[in-house]
Amino acid sequence: MLRWLGAALILCGGLLTRRTLLENTRREQRARVSLAAAFEAMAAEIRLLLTPLPALLRRDWGEETERFFRDIPACLQSGMTLAEAWRRAAGSLPLSTEEREAVASMGLRLGGGEESVCATLSLASAQLREKHRQIEARRAENERLTTSICVSVSLFLTILLL
């Protein structure tokens, strides 16, 4: 009886692991879309309304990127430069390491004029949207692979237990 209970718990653990892995991927995708939309809106406001970047950083740009846009003004108030604040805040983004590094390096190019800032924001937005598109194109395949790996490992452990 205890073996069957253990087997059921192992299978449940495998399914829970699958759910967690897939939810992490979905959270990254939501963050990419939210960040890309925020960068596009910021570029448009800078270009059309000449809104200063510090004023834009204090706005609410979405739940997935809330911490990023909350940390930058806090770091600026503590005396950091924009590049340092941007780099530190980028560490909190729920993205891959290479994407966080790309966003962090943007801070170095945001200190220039209007055209430079808008170009930097637009380029970053385009890169995030392209990465989102690539991952969405492979989503079904990745979900099947994740499911098969989690279930296979769970079944293997269950067989060993029984």
mmCIF file of C-alpha atoms in Angstrom:
data_model
loop_
_atom_site.group_PDB
_atom_site.id
_atom_site.type_symbol
_atom_site.label_atom_id
_atom_site.label_comp_id
_atom_site.label_asym_id
_atom_site.label_seq_id
_atom_site.Cartn_x
_atom_site.Cartn_y
_atom_site.Cartn_z
ATOM 1 C CA MET A 1 0.000 0.000 0.000
ATOM 2 C CA LEU A 2 2.772 2.445 0.897
ATOM 3 C CA ARG A 3 4.544 1.688 -2.383
ATOM 4 C CA TRP A 4 1.457 2.634 -4.350
ATOM 5 C CA LEU A 5 1.090 5.834 -2.344
ATOM 6 C CA GLY A 6 4.761 6.624 -2.995
ATOM 7 C CA ALA A 7 4.272 5.925 -6.691
ATOM 8 C CA ALA A 8 1.261 8.236 -6.820
ATOM 9 C CA LEU A 9 3.209 10.979 -5.046
ATOM 10 C CA ILE A 10 6.128 10.624 -7.478
ATOM 11 C CA LEU A 11 3.768 10.940 -10.438
ATOM 12 C CA CYS A 12 2.131 13.991 -8.864
ATOM 13 C CA GLY A 13 5.580 15.483 -8.283
ATOM 14 C CA GLY A 14 6.456 14.972 -11.938
ATOM 15 C CA LEU A 15 3.251 16.674 -13.067
ATOM 16 C CA LEU A 16 3.830 19.543 -10.637
ATOM 17 C CA THR A 17 7.366 19.953 -11.981
ATOM 18 C CA ARG A 18 5.964 20.090 -15.513
ATOM 19 C CA ARG A 19 3.458 22.748 -14.506
ATOM 20 C CA THR A 20 6.156 24.846 -12.814
ATOM 21 C CA LEU A 21 8.491 24.667 -15.810
ATOM 22 C CA LEU A 22 5.744 25.655 -18.232
ATOM 23 C CA GLU A 23 4.579 28.498 -15.984
ATOM 24 C CA ASN A 24 8.136 29.877 -15.823
ATOM 25 C CA THR A 25 8.251 29.943 -19.614
ATOM 26 C CA ARG A 26 4.876 31.691 -19.770
ATOM 27 C CA ARG A 27 6.029 34.244 -17.188
ATOM 28 C CA GLU A 28 9.139 34.989 -19.274
ATOM 29 C CA GLN A 29 6.957 35.453 -22.346
ATOM 30 C CA ARG A 30 4.622 37.853 -20.502
ATOM 31 C CA ALA A 31 7.659 39.814 -19.292
ATOM 32 C CA ARG A 32 9.033 40.066 -22.844
ATOM 33 C CA VAL A 33 5.734 41.395 -24.174
ATOM 34 C CA SER A 34 5.284 43.802 -21.265
ATOM 35 C CA LEU A 35 8.834 45.139 -21.500
ATOM 36 C CA ALA A 36 8.655 45.500 -25.288
ATOM 37 C CA ALA A 37 5.362 47.400 -25.016
ATOM 38 C CA ALA A 38 6.800 49.654 -22.306
ATOM 39 C CA PHE A 39 9.892 50.435 -24.387
ATOM 40 C CA GLU A 40 7.735 51.208 -27.439
ATOM 41 C CA ALA A 41 5.454 53.504 -25.438
ATOM 42 C CA MET A 42 8.444 55.233 -23.851
ATOM 43 C CA ALA A 43 10.048 55.836 -27.243
ATOM 44 C CA ALA A 44 6.785 57.214 -28.622
ATOM 45 C CA GLU A 45 6.307 59.591 -25.681
ATOM 46 C CA ILE A 46 9.875 60.816 -25.865
ATOM 47 C CA ARG A 47 9.594 61.343 -29.603
ATOM 48 C CA LEU A 48 6.124 62.915 -29.706
ATOM 49 C CA LEU A 49 5.719 64.642 -26.339
ATOM 50 C CA LEU A 50 9.363 65.140 -25.363
ATOM 51 C CA THR A 51 8.621 63.518 -22.009
ATOM 52 C CA PRO A 52 11.837 63.177 -19.990
ATOM 53 C CA LEU A 53 13.027 59.629 -19.311
ATOM 54 C CA PRO A 54 12.979 59.976 -15.487
ATOM 55 C CA ALA A 55 9.268 60.848 -15.607
ATOM 56 C CA LEU A 56 8.576 57.787 -17.779
ATOM 57 C CA LEU A 57 10.450 55.496 -15.415
ATOM 58 C CA ARG A 58 8.073 56.349 -12.564
ATOM 59 C CA ARG A 59 5.015 55.047 -14.425
ATOM 60 C CA ASP A 60 3.355 51.671 -14.014
ATOM 61 C CA TRP A 61 4.256 49.644 -17.105
ATOM 62 C CA GLY A 62 2.746 46.305 -16.175
ATOM 63 C CA GLU A 63 2.787 43.642 -13.524
ATOM 64 C CA GLU A 64 5.596 41.541 -15.010
ATOM 65 C CA THR A 65 8.047 44.454 -15.149
ATOM 66 C CA GLU A 66 6.837 46.354 -12.081
ATOM 67 C CA ARG A 67 9.957 45.691 -10.031
ATOM 68 C CA PHE A 68 12.276 46.743 -12.876
ATOM 69 C CA PHE A 69 10.607 50.138 -13.299
ATOM 70 C CA ARG A 70 10.268 50.610 -9.528
ATOM 71 C CA ASP A 71 13.965 49.893 -8.846
ATOM 72 C CA ILE A 72 15.408 52.367 -11.365
ATOM 73 C CA PRO A 73 14.036 55.574 -9.753
ATOM 74 C CA ALA A 74 14.968 54.235 -6.296
ATOM 75 C CA CYS A 75 18.554 53.647 -7.444
ATOM 76 C CA LEU A 76 18.685 57.074 -9.082
ATOM 77 C CA GLN A 77 17.561 58.702 -5.843
ATOM 78 C CA SER A 78 20.334 56.914 -3.974
ATOM 79 C CA GLY A 79 22.912 58.601 -6.206
ATOM 80 C CA MET A 80 23.584 55.990 -8.886
ATOM 81 C CA THR A 81 23.998 56.948 -12.509
ATOM 82 C CA LEU A 82 21.307 55.914 -14.989
ATOM 83 C CA ALA A 83 23.556 53.202 -16.433
ATOM 84 C CA GLU A 84 24.249 51.714 -12.977
ATOM 85 C CA ALA A 85 20.591 51.907 -11.942
ATOM 86 C CA TRP A 86 19.456 50.331 -15.198
ATOM 87 C CA ARG A 87 21.985 47.494 -14.859
ATOM 88 C CA ARG A 88 20.993 46.753 -11.265
ATOM 89 C CA ALA A 89 17.255 46.817 -12.070
ATOM 90 C CA ALA A 90 17.726 44.530 -15.088
ATOM 91 C CA GLY A 91 18.859 41.793 -12.722
ATOM 92 C CA SER A 92 15.300 41.479 -11.406
ATOM 93 C CA LEU A 93 13.720 40.770 -14.786
ATOM 94 C CA PRO A 94 12.282 37.257 -15.240
ATOM 95 C CA LEU A 95 14.225 36.711 -18.465
ATOM 96 C CA SER A 96 17.146 34.565 -19.557
ATOM 97 C CA THR A 97 20.634 35.653 -18.525
ATOM 98 C CA GLU A 98 21.571 36.846 -22.016
ATOM 99 C CA GLU A 99 18.376 38.903 -22.296
ATOM 100 C CA ARG A 100 18.906 40.479 -18.863
ATOM 101 C CA GLU A 101 22.456 41.376 -19.930
ATOM 102 C CA ALA A 102 21.168 42.941 -23.163
ATOM 103 C CA VAL A 103 18.620 45.025 -21.257
ATOM 104 C CA ALA A 104 21.279 45.985 -18.696
ATOM 105 C CA SER A 105 23.637 47.203 -21.411
ATOM 106 C CA MET A 106 20.910 49.520 -22.717
ATOM 107 C CA GLY A 107 21.511 51.806 -19.759
ATOM 108 C CA LEU A 108 24.810 52.931 -21.264
ATOM 109 C CA ARG A 109 23.035 54.241 -24.369
ATOM 110 C CA LEU A 110 20.163 56.012 -22.627
ATOM 111 C CA GLY A 111 22.146 59.052 -21.561
ATOM 112 C CA GLY A 112 22.278 60.608 -25.029
ATOM 113 C CA GLY A 113 19.897 62.770 -26.970
ATOM 114 C CA GLU A 114 16.298 62.127 -27.924
ATOM 115 C CA GLU A 115 17.085 60.212 -31.108
ATOM 116 C CA SER A 116 19.661 57.990 -29.423
ATOM 117 C CA VAL A 117 17.317 57.121 -26.556
ATOM 118 C CA CYS A 118 14.403 56.424 -28.927
ATOM 119 C CA ALA A 119 16.584 54.261 -31.171
ATOM 120 C CA THR A 120 17.858 52.272 -28.185
ATOM 121 C CA LEU A 121 14.343 51.707 -26.831
ATOM 122 C CA SER A 122 12.978 50.749 -30.256
ATOM 123 C CA LEU A 123 15.808 48.322 -30.938
ATOM 124 C CA ALA A 124 15.396 46.634 -27.556
ATOM 125 C CA SER A 125 11.652 46.354 -28.118
ATOM 126 C CA ALA A 126 12.161 44.782 -31.543
ATOM 127 C CA GLN A 127 14.649 42.259 -30.132
ATOM 128 C CA LEU A 128 12.291 41.275 -27.309
ATOM 129 C CA ARG A 129 9.371 40.861 -29.708
ATOM 130 C CA GLU A 130 11.485 38.723 -32.052
ATOM 131 C CA LYS A 131 12.575 36.473 -29.181
ATOM 132 C CA HIS A 132 8.925 36.190 -28.110
ATOM 133 C CA ARG A 133 7.920 35.220 -31.645
ATOM 134 C CA GLN A 134 10.639 32.555 -31.861
ATOM 135 C CA ILE A 135 9.654 30.969 -28.567
ATOM 136 C CA GLU A 136 5.946 31.030 -29.454
ATOM 137 C CA ALA A 137 6.727 29.269 -32.750
ATOM 138 C CA ARG A 138 8.295 26.385 -30.795
ATOM 139 C CA ARG A 139 5.916 26.469 -27.835
ATOM 140 C CA ALA A 140 3.854 23.375 -28.636
ATOM 141 C CA GLU A 141 6.970 21.307 -29.291
ATOM 142 C CA ASN A 142 8.646 22.520 -26.078
ATOM 143 C CA GLU A 143 5.526 21.775 -24.025
ATOM 144 C CA ARG A 144 5.334 18.243 -25.412
ATOM 145 C CA LEU A 145 9.021 17.692 -24.702
ATOM 146 C CA THR A 146 8.712 19.016 -21.147
ATOM 147 C CA THR A 147 5.664 16.832 -20.540
ATOM 148 C CA SER A 148 7.336 13.714 -21.888
ATOM 149 C CA ILE A 149 10.503 14.244 -19.854
ATOM 150 C CA CYS A 150 8.664 14.918 -16.585
ATOM 151 C CA VAL A 151 6.276 11.992 -17.009
ATOM 152 C CA SER A 152 9.043 9.631 -18.162
ATOM 153 C CA VAL A 153 11.263 10.412 -15.200
ATOM 154 C CA SER A 154 8.299 10.042 -12.836
ATOM 155 C CA LEU A 155 7.336 6.707 -14.341
ATOM 156 C CA PHE A 156 10.917 5.483 -14.194
ATOM 157 C CA LEU A 157 11.166 6.366 -10.510
ATOM 158 C CA THR A 158 7.797 4.772 -9.899
ATOM 159 C CA ILE A 159 8.901 1.537 -11.560
ATOM 160 C CA LEU A 160 12.040 1.525 -9.418
ATOM 161 C CA LEU A 161 9.931 2.013 -6.315
ATOM 162 C CA LEU A 162 7.552 -0.816 -7.126
#
